[in-house]
Amino acid sequence: MFDGGFMNQPFAFGGEEGKDLFDEQIIYRSSLQNFLIDTGSEVILVDTGFKADFAAPAKKLGAPLYMGEKVASYMEAFAAAGYRPEQVTKILITHKHPDHTAALQYFPGAKVYISPEDADAMKLEGDNIVRAEYGTVYKNFPNAQQVAPGIWFVEAKGHTKGNSIIIAENDGLYYMFHGDVTYCDAALKGNKLSIVFEDKDAARETLDRVREFIKQNPTVYLSTHCPEGYENLEMKRIMKL
C-alpha cells in the first residue's frame, strides 16, 4: 500500500535501552503491506490496512517513521491481486492498530479472528467475531490455536496486550506474519524492541520466542512495515540470525 519510506534507528531499536542510545541518522527502509493466504479452498487475510480515504503523514525531516509514498489503498491492492471481498472466509488480526484493522468493514462475510484483549479494546461484537481461544502448544509458543490446516494463530503479547502472530506451514517452510513484533528485519537481527509497545516485559518475551523459533525452524519472516516483508515472501528467503 505504501513504499519508499524510512524509519530511524531510535524508533526501531530504542524500546529497552532508550532512544538516546541510538543514532537518528541511521535509517532503515519502510513500507506498508498486509498479506493474503489462498489455500485453494479458503481465502484468508492476515490483517487489513487503512480505510480507503486514509491520508498518510507527509515526509518530514527528522521524523522517526515515514510510511512512504502511497501505491494503492487497501481495497485497490486487494482487487489488483485478483480477489473479491465475498471470497474472503477468515481474517486473522495480529493486533488492534488501524493499519492492521481499519479495512475490516469491507469484508462483512468473513470470520474475524482476534485476541480477546484486542477485541475488547476495539469493542468488536457480532457473530463474525471469533475471540481466539489458544490452548494448544505450538513449537516453543505455549498458547496457539489452529485456524485452518497448517495455519496457526499464536499468542504473542507485548506490542499490544492482545498481540498475536500467524504462522503458516507450506512445503517445509514456516511463514511468520508477525504484525509489529519488530518494525524492520534489522531490529530482529539486532534483538531490539521498537519504542511502540503496551507491555515491555511481554514484548521482550515474545521477541525471544520469535528468535528461538526462527533458530529452530526454516522461517520466512513477513513484516508489515518494511519492504523485506514482501521481498522475503517473493524469494522465499529463510531468515538467518
Coordinates of C-alpha atoms in Angstrom, one line a residue:
M1 CA 0.0 0.0 0.0
F2 CA 2.9 2.3 0.7
D3 CA 6.6 2.1 -0.3
G4 CA 9.8 4.1 -0.4
G5 CA 9.6 5.2 3.3
F6 CA 12.1 5.1 6.2
M7 CA 12.3 4.7 9.9
N8 CA 15.2 5.8 12.1
Q9 CA 17.2 3.7 14.5
P10 CA 15.9 5.2 17.7
F11 CA 12.3 4.3 16.7
A12 CA 13.1 0.8 15.6
F13 CA 15.7 -0.1 18.3
G14 CA 15.2 2.1 21.3
G15 CA 12.4 0.3 23.2
E16 CA 14.6 -1.1 26.0
E17 CA 17.8 0.9 26.2
G18 CA 16.1 4.2 25.3
K19 CA 16.1 6.3 22.1
D20 CA 19.1 8.4 23.1
L21 CA 21.5 5.5 22.8
F22 CA 20.8 5.2 19.0
D23 CA 21.6 7.3 16.0
E24 CA 18.6 9.1 14.4
Q25 CA 20.7 9.5 11.2
I26 CA 20.8 5.7 10.8
I27 CA 17.7 4.8 8.8
Y28 CA 16.0 1.7 7.6
R29 CA 13.6 1.2 4.6
S30 CA 9.9 1.4 5.4
S31 CA 6.7 0.3 3.6
L32 CA 3.2 -0.9 4.4
Q33 CA 1.8 -4.2 3.2
N34 CA -0.6 -6.8 4.5
F35 CA -0.9 -10.4 3.4
L36 CA -3.3 -12.9 1.8
I37 CA -3.3 -16.7 2.1
D38 CA -5.1 -18.7 -0.7
T39 CA -5.3 -22.3 0.5
G40 CA -7.2 -23.4 -2.6
S41 CA -10.4 -23.8 -0.5
E42 CA -10.2 -20.6 1.5
V43 CA -9.1 -17.0 1.1
I44 CA -7.6 -15.8 4.4
L45 CA -6.4 -12.3 5.1
V46 CA -3.7 -11.5 7.6
D47 CA -4.7 -8.1 8.8
T48 CA -6.4 -5.4 6.8
G49 CA -5.0 -1.9 6.1
F50 CA -6.3 1.6 6.4
K51 CA -9.7 2.8 5.1
A52 CA -9.7 4.0 1.5
D53 CA -9.6 7.7 2.4
F54 CA -6.6 7.4 4.7
A55 CA -4.0 10.1 4.1
A56 CA -0.5 9.3 5.4
P57 CA 1.6 12.0 7.1
A58 CA 3.9 13.8 4.7
K59 CA 7.6 13.2 4.6
K60 CA 9.3 15.3 7.3
L61 CA 13.0 15.8 8.1
G62 CA 13.8 14.0 11.4
A63 CA 10.5 12.1 11.5
P64 CA 11.0 8.7 13.3
L65 CA 8.8 7.0 10.8
Y66 CA 7.8 7.9 7.2
M67 CA 5.4 5.3 5.8
G68 CA 6.4 6.1 2.2
E69 CA 4.5 7.1 -1.0
K70 CA 1.1 5.7 -1.5
V71 CA 1.0 2.9 -4.0
A72 CA -2.7 1.9 -3.6
S73 CA -5.4 1.9 -1.0
Y74 CA -6.1 -1.5 0.7
M75 CA -9.1 -2.4 -1.4
E76 CA -7.3 -1.3 -4.6
A77 CA -4.4 -3.5 -3.8
F78 CA -6.8 -6.4 -2.8
A79 CA -8.6 -6.1 -6.2
A80 CA -5.3 -5.9 -8.1
A81 CA -4.4 -9.2 -6.5
G82 CA -7.4 -10.7 -8.3
Y83 CA -9.9 -11.2 -5.4
R84 CA -13.4 -10.1 -4.4
P85 CA -14.5 -9.3 -0.9
E86 CA -17.1 -12.1 -0.8
Q87 CA -14.3 -14.7 -1.4
V88 CA -12.7 -14.0 2.0
T89 CA -13.6 -16.6 4.6
K90 CA -11.4 -15.6 7.5
I91 CA -9.4 -12.5 8.6
L92 CA -6.6 -13.1 11.2
I93 CA -5.8 -9.9 13.1
T94 CA -2.3 -9.6 14.6
H95 CA -3.4 -6.6 16.7
K96 CA -5.8 -3.7 17.0
H97 CA -4.0 -0.8 15.4
P98 CA -5.8 0.8 12.4
D99 CA -3.1 -0.1 9.8
H100 CA -4.0 -3.7 10.6
T101 CA -7.7 -3.4 11.1
A102 CA -9.4 -0.4 9.6
A103 CA -10.5 -2.2 6.4
L104 CA -12.4 -4.9 8.3
Q105 CA -15.6 -3.1 7.4
Y106 CA -15.2 -4.1 3.7
F107 CA -15.5 -7.8 4.5
P108 CA -18.7 -8.3 6.4
G109 CA -19.0 -12.0 5.4
A110 CA -15.6 -13.1 6.9
K111 CA -14.9 -14.6 10.3
V112 CA -12.6 -12.3 12.2
Y113 CA -10.1 -14.0 14.5
I114 CA -8.6 -11.7 17.1
S115 CA -7.3 -11.9 20.7
P116 CA -9.9 -11.3 23.5
E117 CA -7.9 -8.3 24.7
D118 CA -7.8 -6.5 21.4
A119 CA -11.4 -7.5 20.6
D120 CA -12.4 -5.8 23.9
A121 CA -10.2 -2.7 23.1
M122 CA -11.8 -2.3 19.7
K123 CA -15.3 -3.1 21.1
L124 CA -15.8 -5.7 18.4
E125 CA -19.1 -7.6 18.6
G126 CA -21.1 -9.9 16.4
D127 CA -21.4 -13.4 15.2
N128 CA -18.5 -13.0 12.8
I129 CA -16.0 -12.1 15.6
V130 CA -14.1 -15.1 16.8
R131 CA -12.2 -14.5 20.0
A132 CA -9.1 -16.6 20.0
E133 CA -9.1 -19.4 22.4
Y134 CA -5.5 -20.6 22.0
G135 CA -5.0 -23.6 24.4
T136 CA -2.6 -25.6 22.2
V137 CA 1.2 -25.6 22.5
Y138 CA 2.8 -24.9 19.1
K139 CA 6.6 -25.4 18.9
N140 CA 8.0 -23.1 21.5
F141 CA 4.9 -21.0 21.9
P142 CA 2.7 -22.1 24.8
N143 CA -0.6 -20.7 23.5
A144 CA -1.8 -21.2 20.0
Q145 CA -4.9 -22.1 18.0
Q146 CA -5.1 -23.9 14.6
V147 CA -7.5 -21.9 12.4
A148 CA -7.1 -23.9 9.2
P149 CA -4.9 -26.8 8.2
G150 CA -1.3 -25.7 8.7
I151 CA -2.2 -22.2 9.8
W152 CA -1.7 -21.2 13.4
F153 CA -3.0 -18.2 15.4
V154 CA -0.3 -17.7 18.2
E155 CA -0.5 -15.6 21.3
A156 CA 2.4 -13.1 21.2
K157 CA 1.7 -10.3 23.7
G158 CA 3.6 -7.1 24.1
H159 CA 3.2 -4.7 21.2
T160 CA -0.4 -4.7 22.3
K161 CA -1.8 -6.5 25.3
G162 CA -3.5 -8.9 22.9
N163 CA -0.9 -9.1 20.2
S164 CA -0.7 -12.3 18.1
I165 CA 1.3 -13.7 15.3
I166 CA 0.2 -16.0 12.5
I167 CA 2.3 -18.9 11.2
A168 CA 1.5 -20.8 8.0
E169 CA 3.3 -24.0 7.1
N170 CA 3.9 -24.8 3.4
D171 CA 6.4 -27.1 1.6
G172 CA 8.6 -27.4 4.7
L173 CA 8.8 -23.6 5.4
Y174 CA 7.2 -21.6 8.1
Y175 CA 5.8 -18.2 7.0
M176 CA 5.6 -15.9 10.1
F177 CA 3.2 -13.0 9.8
H178 CA 4.3 -11.1 12.9
G179 CA 2.5 -7.8 12.8
D180 CA 4.8 -5.4 14.6
V181 CA 6.9 -7.7 16.8
T182 CA 9.7 -5.7 15.0
Y183 CA 9.3 -2.9 12.5
C184 CA 12.3 -3.9 10.4
D185 CA 14.3 -7.0 9.9
A186 CA 17.4 -5.3 11.2
A187 CA 15.7 -5.0 14.6
L188 CA 15.0 -8.7 14.6
K189 CA 18.6 -9.5 13.8
G190 CA 19.8 -7.0 16.3
N191 CA 17.5 -8.3 19.0
K192 CA 16.0 -4.9 19.6
L193 CA 12.5 -3.8 20.6
S194 CA 10.9 -0.8 18.9
I195 CA 9.6 2.0 21.1
V196 CA 5.9 1.0 20.5
F197 CA 4.5 -1.5 23.0
E198 CA 1.9 -1.7 25.7
D199 CA 3.8 -4.3 27.8
K200 CA 7.6 -4.1 27.6
D201 CA 8.3 -7.3 29.5
A202 CA 5.8 -9.3 27.4
A203 CA 7.2 -7.8 24.2
R204 CA 10.7 -9.0 25.2
E205 CA 9.4 -12.5 26.0
T206 CA 7.7 -12.5 22.6
L207 CA 10.8 -11.4 20.7
D208 CA 12.8 -14.0 22.5
R209 CA 10.3 -16.7 21.5
V210 CA 10.2 -15.5 17.9
R211 CA 14.0 -15.6 17.6
E212 CA 14.2 -19.0 19.2
F213 CA 11.5 -20.3 16.7
I214 CA 13.5 -18.9 13.8
K215 CA 16.7 -20.6 15.0
Q216 CA 14.9 -23.9 15.2
N217 CA 12.6 -23.7 12.1
P218 CA 13.2 -22.5 8.5
T219 CA 11.2 -19.3 8.7
V220 CA 10.2 -16.7 6.1
Y221 CA 9.8 -13.5 8.2
L222 CA 7.0 -11.4 6.9
S223 CA 7.0 -7.8 8.1
T224 CA 4.2 -5.3 7.7
H225 CA 6.4 -2.2 7.9
C226 CA 9.5 -2.8 5.8
P227 CA 10.0 -4.0 2.2
E228 CA 11.9 -7.0 3.4
G229 CA 8.4 -8.3 4.2
Y230 CA 7.3 -8.7 0.6
E231 CA 10.9 -9.3 -0.7
N232 CA 11.3 -12.3 1.8
L233 CA 7.9 -13.7 0.5
E234 CA 8.8 -13.3 -3.2
M235 CA 12.1 -15.0 -2.7
K236 CA 11.0 -17.5 0.0
R237 CA 14.1 -16.2 1.8
I238 CA 14.7 -18.0 5.1
M239 CA 15.7 -15.7 7.9
K240 CA 19.1 -16.1 9.4
L241 CA 20.0 -14.6 12.8

